[in-house]
Tab-separated table of C-alpha atoms in Angstrom:
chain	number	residue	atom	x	y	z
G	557	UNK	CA	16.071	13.327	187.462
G	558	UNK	CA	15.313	16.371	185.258
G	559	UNK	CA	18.703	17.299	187.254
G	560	UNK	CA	21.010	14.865	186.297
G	561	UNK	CA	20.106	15.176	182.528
G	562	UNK	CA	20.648	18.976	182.825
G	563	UNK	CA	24.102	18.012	184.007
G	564	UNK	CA	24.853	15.479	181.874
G	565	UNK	CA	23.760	17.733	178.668
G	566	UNK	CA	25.354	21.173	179.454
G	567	UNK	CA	29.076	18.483	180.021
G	568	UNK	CA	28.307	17.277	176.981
G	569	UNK	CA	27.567	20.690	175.244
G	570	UNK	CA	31.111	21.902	177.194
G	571	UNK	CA	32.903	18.667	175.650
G	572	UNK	CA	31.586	20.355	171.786
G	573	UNK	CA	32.127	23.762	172.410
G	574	UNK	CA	36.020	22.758	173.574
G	575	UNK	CA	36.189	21.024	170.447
G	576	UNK	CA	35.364	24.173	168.603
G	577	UNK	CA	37.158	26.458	170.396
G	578	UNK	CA	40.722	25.353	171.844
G	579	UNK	CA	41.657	27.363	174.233
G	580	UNK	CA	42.000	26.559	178.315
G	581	UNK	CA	38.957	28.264	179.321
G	582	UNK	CA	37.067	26.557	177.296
G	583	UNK	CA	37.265	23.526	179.579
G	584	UNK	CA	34.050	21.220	179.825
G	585	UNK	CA	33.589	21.391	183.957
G	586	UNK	CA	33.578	25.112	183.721
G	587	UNK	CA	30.685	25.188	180.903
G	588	UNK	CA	28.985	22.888	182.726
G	589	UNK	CA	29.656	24.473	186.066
G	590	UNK	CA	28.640	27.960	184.370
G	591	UNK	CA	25.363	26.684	182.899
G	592	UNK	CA	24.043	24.694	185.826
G	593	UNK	CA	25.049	27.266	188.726
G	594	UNK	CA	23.000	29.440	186.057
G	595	UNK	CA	20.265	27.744	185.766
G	596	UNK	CA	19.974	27.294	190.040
G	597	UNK	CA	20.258	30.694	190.188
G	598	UNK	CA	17.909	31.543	187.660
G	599	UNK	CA	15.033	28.628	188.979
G	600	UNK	CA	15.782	29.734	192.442
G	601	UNK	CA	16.668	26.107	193.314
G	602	UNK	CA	18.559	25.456	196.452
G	603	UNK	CA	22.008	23.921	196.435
G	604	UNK	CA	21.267	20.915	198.679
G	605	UNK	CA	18.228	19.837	196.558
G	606	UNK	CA	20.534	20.109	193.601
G	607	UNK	CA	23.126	17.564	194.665
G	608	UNK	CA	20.650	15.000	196.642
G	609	UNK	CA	19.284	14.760	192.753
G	610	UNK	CA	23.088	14.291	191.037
G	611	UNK	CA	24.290	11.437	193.848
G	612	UNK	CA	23.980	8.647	191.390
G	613	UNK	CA	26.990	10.896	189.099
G	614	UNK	CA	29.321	11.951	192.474
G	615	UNK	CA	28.874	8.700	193.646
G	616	UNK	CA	31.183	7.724	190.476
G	617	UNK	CA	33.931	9.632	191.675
G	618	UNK	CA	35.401	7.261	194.008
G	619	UNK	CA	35.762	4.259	191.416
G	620	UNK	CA	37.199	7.116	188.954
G	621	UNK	CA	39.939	8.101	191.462
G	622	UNK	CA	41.512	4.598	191.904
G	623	UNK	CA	40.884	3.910	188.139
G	624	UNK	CA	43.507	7.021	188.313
G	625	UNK	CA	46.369	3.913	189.417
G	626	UNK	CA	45.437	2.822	185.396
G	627	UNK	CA	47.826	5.394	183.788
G	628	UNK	CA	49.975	5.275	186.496
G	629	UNK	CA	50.726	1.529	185.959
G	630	UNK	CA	50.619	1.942	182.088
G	631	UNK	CA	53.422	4.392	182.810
G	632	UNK	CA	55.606	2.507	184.915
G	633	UNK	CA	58.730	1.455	182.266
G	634	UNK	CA	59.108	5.438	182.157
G	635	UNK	CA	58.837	6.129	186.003
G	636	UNK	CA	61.205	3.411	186.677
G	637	UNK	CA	63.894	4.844	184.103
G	638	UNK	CA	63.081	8.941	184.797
G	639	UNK	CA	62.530	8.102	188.591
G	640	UNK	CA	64.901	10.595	189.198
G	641	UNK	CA	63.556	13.859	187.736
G	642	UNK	CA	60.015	12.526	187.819
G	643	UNK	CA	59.592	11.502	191.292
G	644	UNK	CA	62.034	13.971	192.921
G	645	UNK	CA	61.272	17.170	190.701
G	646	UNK	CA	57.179	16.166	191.502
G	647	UNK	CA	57.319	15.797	194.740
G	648	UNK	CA	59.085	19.062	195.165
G	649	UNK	CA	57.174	20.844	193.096
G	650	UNK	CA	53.719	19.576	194.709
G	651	UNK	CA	55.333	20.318	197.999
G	652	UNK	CA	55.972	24.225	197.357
G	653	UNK	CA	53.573	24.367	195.914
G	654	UNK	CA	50.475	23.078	198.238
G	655	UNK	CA	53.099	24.742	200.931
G	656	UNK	CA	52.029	28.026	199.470
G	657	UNK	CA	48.824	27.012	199.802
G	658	UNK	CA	48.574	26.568	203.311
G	659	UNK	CA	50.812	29.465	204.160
G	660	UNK	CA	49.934	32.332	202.309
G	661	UNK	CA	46.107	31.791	203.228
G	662	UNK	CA	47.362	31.761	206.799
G	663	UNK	CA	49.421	34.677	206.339
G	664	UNK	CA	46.494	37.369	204.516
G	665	UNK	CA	44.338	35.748	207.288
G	666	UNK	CA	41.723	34.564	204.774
G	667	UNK	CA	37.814	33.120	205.749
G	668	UNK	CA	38.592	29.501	207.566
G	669	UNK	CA	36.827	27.579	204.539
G	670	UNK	CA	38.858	29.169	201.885
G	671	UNK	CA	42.218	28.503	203.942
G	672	UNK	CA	41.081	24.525	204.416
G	673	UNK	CA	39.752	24.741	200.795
G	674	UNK	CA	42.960	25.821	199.292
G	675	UNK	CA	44.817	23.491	201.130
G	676	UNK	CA	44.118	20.583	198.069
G	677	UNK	CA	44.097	23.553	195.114
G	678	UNK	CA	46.803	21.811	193.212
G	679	UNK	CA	45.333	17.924	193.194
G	680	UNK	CA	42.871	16.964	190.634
G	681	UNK	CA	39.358	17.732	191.680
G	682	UNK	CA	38.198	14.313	192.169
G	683	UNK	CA	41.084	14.041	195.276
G	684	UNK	CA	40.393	17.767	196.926
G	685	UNK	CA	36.795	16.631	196.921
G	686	UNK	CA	37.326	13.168	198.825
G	687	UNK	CA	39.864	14.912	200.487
G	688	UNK	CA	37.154	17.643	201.847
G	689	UNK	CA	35.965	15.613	204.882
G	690	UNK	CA	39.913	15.207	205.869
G	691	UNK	CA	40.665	19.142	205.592
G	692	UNK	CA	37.344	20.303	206.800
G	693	UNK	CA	36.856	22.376	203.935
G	694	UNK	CA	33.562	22.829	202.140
G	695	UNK	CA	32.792	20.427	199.597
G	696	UNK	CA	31.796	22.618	196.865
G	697	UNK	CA	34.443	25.371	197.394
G	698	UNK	CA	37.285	22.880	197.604
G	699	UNK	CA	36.159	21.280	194.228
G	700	UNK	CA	35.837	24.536	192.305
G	701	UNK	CA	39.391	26.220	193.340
G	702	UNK	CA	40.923	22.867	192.811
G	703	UNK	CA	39.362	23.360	188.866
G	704	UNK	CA	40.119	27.187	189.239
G	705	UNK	CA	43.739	26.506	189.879
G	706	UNK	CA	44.107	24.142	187.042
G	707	UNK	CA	42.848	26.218	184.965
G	708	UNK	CA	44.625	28.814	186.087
G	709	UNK	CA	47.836	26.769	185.093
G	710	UNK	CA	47.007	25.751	181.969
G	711	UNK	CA	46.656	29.502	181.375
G	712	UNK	CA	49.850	30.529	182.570
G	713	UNK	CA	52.807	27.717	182.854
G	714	UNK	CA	53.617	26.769	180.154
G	715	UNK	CA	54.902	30.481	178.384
G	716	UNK	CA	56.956	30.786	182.314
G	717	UNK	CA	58.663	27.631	181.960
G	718	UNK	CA	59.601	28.611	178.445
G	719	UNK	CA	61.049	31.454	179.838
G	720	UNK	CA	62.571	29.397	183.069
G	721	UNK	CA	64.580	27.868	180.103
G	722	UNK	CA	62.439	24.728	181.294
G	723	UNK	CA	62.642	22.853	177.366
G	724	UNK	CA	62.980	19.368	178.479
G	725	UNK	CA	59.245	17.646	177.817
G	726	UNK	CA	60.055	15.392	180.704
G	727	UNK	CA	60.271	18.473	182.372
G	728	UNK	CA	57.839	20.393	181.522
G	729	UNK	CA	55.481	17.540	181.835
G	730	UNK	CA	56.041	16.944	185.588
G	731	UNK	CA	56.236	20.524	186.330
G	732	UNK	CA	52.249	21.237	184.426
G	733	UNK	CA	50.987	17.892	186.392
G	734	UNK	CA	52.388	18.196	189.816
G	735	UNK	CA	50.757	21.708	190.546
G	736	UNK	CA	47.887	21.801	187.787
G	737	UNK	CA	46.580	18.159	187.750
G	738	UNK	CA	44.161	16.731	185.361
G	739	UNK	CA	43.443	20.166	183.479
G	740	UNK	CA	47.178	20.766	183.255
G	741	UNK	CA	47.760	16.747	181.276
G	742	UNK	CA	45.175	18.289	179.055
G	743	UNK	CA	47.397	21.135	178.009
G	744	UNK	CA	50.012	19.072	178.779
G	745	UNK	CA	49.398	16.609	176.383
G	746	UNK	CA	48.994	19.281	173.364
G	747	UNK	CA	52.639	19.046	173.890
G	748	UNK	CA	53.261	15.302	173.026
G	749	UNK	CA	52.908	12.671	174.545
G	750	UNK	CA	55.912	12.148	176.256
G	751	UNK	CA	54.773	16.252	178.067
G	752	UNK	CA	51.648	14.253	178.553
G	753	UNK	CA	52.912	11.428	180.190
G	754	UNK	CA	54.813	12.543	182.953
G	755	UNK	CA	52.289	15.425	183.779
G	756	UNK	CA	49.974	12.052	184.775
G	757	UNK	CA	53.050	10.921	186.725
G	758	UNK	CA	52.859	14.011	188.443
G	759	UNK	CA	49.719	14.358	188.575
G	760	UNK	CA	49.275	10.914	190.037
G	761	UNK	CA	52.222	11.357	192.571
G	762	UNK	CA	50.706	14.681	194.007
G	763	UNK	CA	47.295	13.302	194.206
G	764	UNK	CA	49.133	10.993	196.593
G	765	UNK	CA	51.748	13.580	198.226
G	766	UNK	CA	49.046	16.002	199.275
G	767	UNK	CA	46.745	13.074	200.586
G	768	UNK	CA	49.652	12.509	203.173
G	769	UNK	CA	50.527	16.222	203.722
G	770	UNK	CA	47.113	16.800	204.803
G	771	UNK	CA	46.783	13.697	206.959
G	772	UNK	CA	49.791	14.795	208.302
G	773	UNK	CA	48.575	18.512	209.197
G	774	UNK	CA	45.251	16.831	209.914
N	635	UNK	CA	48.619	-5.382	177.957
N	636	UNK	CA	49.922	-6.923	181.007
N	637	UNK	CA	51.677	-10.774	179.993
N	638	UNK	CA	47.960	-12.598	181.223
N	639	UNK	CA	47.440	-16.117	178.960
N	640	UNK	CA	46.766	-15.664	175.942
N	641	UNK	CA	43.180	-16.219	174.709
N	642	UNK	CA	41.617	-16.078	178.453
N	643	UNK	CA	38.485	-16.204	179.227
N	644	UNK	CA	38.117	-12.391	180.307
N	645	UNK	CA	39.072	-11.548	177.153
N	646	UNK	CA	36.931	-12.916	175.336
N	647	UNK	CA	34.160	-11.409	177.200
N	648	UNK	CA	32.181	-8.670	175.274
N	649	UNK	CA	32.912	-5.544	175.952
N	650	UNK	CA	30.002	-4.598	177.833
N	651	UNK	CA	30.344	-7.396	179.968
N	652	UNK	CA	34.149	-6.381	180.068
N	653	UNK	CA	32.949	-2.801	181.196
N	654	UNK	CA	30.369	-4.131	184.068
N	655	UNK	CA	33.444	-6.297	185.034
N	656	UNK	CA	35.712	-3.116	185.219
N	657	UNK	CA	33.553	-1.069	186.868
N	658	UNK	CA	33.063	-3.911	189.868
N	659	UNK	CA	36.385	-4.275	190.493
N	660	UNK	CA	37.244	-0.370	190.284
N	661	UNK	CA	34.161	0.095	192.996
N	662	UNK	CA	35.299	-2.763	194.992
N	663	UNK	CA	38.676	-1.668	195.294
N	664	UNK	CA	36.889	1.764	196.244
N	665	UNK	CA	34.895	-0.149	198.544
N	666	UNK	CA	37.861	-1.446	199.755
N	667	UNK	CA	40.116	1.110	200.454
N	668	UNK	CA	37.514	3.096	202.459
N	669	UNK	CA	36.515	-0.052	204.755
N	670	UNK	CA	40.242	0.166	205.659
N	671	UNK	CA	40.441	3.816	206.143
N	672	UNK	CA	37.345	2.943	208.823
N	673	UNK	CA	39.027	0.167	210.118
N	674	UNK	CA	42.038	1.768	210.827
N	675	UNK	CA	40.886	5.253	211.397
N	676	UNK	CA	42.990	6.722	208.552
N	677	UNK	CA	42.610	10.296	207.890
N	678	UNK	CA	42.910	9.694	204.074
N	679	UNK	CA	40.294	9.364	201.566
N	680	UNK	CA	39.458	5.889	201.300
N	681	UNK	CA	39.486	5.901	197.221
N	682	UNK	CA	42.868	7.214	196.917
N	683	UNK	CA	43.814	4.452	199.595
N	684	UNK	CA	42.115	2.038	197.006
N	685	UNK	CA	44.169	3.624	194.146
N	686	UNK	CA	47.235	2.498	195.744
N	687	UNK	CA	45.967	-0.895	195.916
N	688	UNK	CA	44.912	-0.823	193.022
N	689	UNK	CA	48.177	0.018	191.452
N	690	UNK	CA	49.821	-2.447	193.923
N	691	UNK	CA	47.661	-5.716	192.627
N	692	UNK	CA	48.163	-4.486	188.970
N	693	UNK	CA	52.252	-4.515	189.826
N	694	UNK	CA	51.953	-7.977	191.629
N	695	UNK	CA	49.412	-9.541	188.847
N	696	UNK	CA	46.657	-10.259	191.048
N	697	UNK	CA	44.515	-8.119	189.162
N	698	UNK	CA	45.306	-8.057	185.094
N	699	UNK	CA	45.085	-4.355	183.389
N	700	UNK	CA	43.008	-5.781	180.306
N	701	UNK	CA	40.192	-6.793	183.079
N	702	UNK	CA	39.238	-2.929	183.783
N	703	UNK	CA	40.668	-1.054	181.596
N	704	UNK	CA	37.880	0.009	179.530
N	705	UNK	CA	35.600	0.814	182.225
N	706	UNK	CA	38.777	2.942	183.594
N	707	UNK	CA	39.618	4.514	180.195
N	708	UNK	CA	35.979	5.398	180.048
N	709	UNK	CA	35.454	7.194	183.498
N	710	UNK	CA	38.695	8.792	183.168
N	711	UNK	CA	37.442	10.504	179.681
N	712	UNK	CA	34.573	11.309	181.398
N	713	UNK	CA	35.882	12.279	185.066
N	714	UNK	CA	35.447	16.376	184.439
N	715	UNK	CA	31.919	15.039	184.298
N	716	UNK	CA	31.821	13.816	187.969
N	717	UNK	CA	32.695	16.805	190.062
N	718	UNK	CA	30.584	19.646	187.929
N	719	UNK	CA	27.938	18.494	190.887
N	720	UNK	CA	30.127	19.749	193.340
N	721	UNK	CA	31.685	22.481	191.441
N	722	UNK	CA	28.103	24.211	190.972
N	723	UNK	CA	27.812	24.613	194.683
N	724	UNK	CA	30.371	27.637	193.932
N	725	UNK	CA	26.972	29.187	193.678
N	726	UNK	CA	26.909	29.616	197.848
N	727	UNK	CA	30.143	31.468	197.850
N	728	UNK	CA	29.264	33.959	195.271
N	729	UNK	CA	28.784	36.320	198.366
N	730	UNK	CA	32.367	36.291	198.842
N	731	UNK	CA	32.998	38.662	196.411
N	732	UNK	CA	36.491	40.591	196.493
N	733	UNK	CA	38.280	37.755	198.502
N	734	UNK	CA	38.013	35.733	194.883
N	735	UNK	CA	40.773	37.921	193.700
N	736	UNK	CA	43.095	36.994	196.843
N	737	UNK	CA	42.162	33.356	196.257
N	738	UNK	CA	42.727	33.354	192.576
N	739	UNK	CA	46.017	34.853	193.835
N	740	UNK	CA	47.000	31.903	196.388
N	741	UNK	CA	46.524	29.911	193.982
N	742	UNK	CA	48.906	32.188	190.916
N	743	UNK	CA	51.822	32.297	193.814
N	744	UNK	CA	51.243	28.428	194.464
N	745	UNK	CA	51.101	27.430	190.660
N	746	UNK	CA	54.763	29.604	190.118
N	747	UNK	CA	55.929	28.354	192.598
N	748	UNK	CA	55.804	24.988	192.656
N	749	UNK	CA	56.111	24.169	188.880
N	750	UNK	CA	58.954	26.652	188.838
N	751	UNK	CA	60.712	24.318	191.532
N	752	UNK	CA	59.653	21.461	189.100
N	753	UNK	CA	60.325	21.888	186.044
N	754	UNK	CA	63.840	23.725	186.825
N	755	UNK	CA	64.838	20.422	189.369
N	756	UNK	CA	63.155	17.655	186.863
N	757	UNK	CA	65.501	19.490	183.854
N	758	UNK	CA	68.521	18.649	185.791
N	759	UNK	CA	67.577	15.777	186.591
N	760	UNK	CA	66.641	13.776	183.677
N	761	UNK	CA	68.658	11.243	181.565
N	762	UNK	CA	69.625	12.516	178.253
């Protein structure tokens, strides 16, 4: 139990320090992530100990991944008029990009688990990790790229698509949610709302894209 | 607000009650979606197979938006929250050491990439 408080207080303490300091890094799952691998470390406390204690919070995760069809449906008067550059320009940016992915890995002939963990790098966490027992990648290293990566996008897209000539919020929306998910809508949606909108779209449709891709290669 | 009768009964519900309600029917459809991946030996993750039903009952009104959205809202504000248990088991690759920076650089070419192809073909695309 002493656990699950720990994790529950250093998110919380990640959710105020982002609201004092705005910037990408300062994301909540990374403070948290920081200060809990910390404290295992520190308390010598094994890994699998740690996360027989948490189930009751991972065991949310499914029931928060189809609540992600929510926004989706909320959305659904602007996907059915931008169908066109929401749907196509998604699902060809999610494609490239998980195709990058799985071929570059393959290419620098990196460790199995990080080539099967990459493979779901640019769906929201919640998806790589259900997605984990599908790809055969390791739970734990699947989840933290997939947060890595989003951060990692947050970070860098949007100045590139500025400089793309990529203006269009529409635009810029899908291209932020179909490669950097749920940390991407955040800095998405400092945008406006309509940036933050279709990054859900995006992030919604690639959630779904790269679930077939890898069922497909799996 | 989906077009449900006005003054039903769900609605009236408090919203704790209208929270417990949303959370059933989010786990259900959870539940749900990963009998069928079983039953059909699907190699997809049974929640996001319950997300598309999900979305599918909302679209044919068998399921109205204002009975879960709350509880939905809620673990959706909250969903960063839910994987910082898996997340901290980053702590067994620490050994990996130098291949982070190839990783971290995967994933740069991948993000480029793919929002490059994106955001240039959604610009095109859209409806002025």
């Amino acid at each position: 139990m002493t656990w699950v408080a720990l994790t529950l207080l250093a998110f919380a303490l990640g959710v105020l320090a982002q609201a004092r300091v705005r910037h990408p890094l300062m994301n909540p799952t990374l403070v948290a992530t920081v200060l809990v691998a910390g404290t295992l470390l520190l308390t010598r406390t094994s890994y699998d100990g740690y996360a027989a204690q948490v189930r009751p919070i991972s065991f949310l995760l499914g029931p928060a991944v189809v609540a992600l069809a929510v926004p989706l449906y909320r959305l659904r008067a602007l996907l059915a008029r931008e169908w066109r550059a929401l749907v196509l320009g998604g699902a060809a940016g999610t494609l490239v990009g998980a195709g990058a992915d799985i071929l570059l890995p393959r290419l620098l002939a990196l460790a199995p688990e990080a080539q099967r963990s990459l493979m779901t790098a640019s769906v929201t966490s919640p998806v790589a990790l259900q997605l984990a027992p599908v790809t055969g990648a390791p739970p734990a290293l699947a989840a933290t790229l997939a947060v890595l990566s989003g951060l990692l996008g947050a970070l860098v897209l949007p100045p590139v698509l500025t400089r793309l000539g990529v203006r269009h919020p529409l635009a810029r929306g899908i291209a932020l949610g179909s490669v950097a998910h749920g940390i991407g809508t955040a800095r998405a949606r400092e945008e406006g709302d309509l940036t933050g909108a279709a990054s859900s779209i995006g992030m919604g449709l690639a959630a779904l894209l790269v679930t077939l891709l890898v069922a497909v290669l799996g | 607000m989906s077009g449900a009768a006005p003054a039903s009964l769900t609605r009236a519900l408090p919203a704790p009650v209208r929270f417990v309600l949303g959370l059933g029917i989010l786990t259900g459809f959870a539940a749900l979606g990963t009998a069928l991946v079983g039953a059909l030996r699907l190699p997809l993750p049974g929640s996001v197979v319950g997300m598309g039903l999900l979305w599918a009952a909302l679209s044919l009104g068998v399921v109205r938006l204002h009975w879960l959205e709350a509880a939905a809202d809620g673990l959706l504000a909250t969903l960063g929250l839910l994987f910082v248990p898996a997340t901290a088991g980053v702590i067994e690759y620490l050994s990996a050491g130098a291949a982070w920076a190839l990783w971290l650089l995967v994933m740069l070419a991948g993000l480029l990439l793919g929002a490059g192809v994106a955001g240039v073909l959604a610009a095109r695309l859209v409806r002025k």
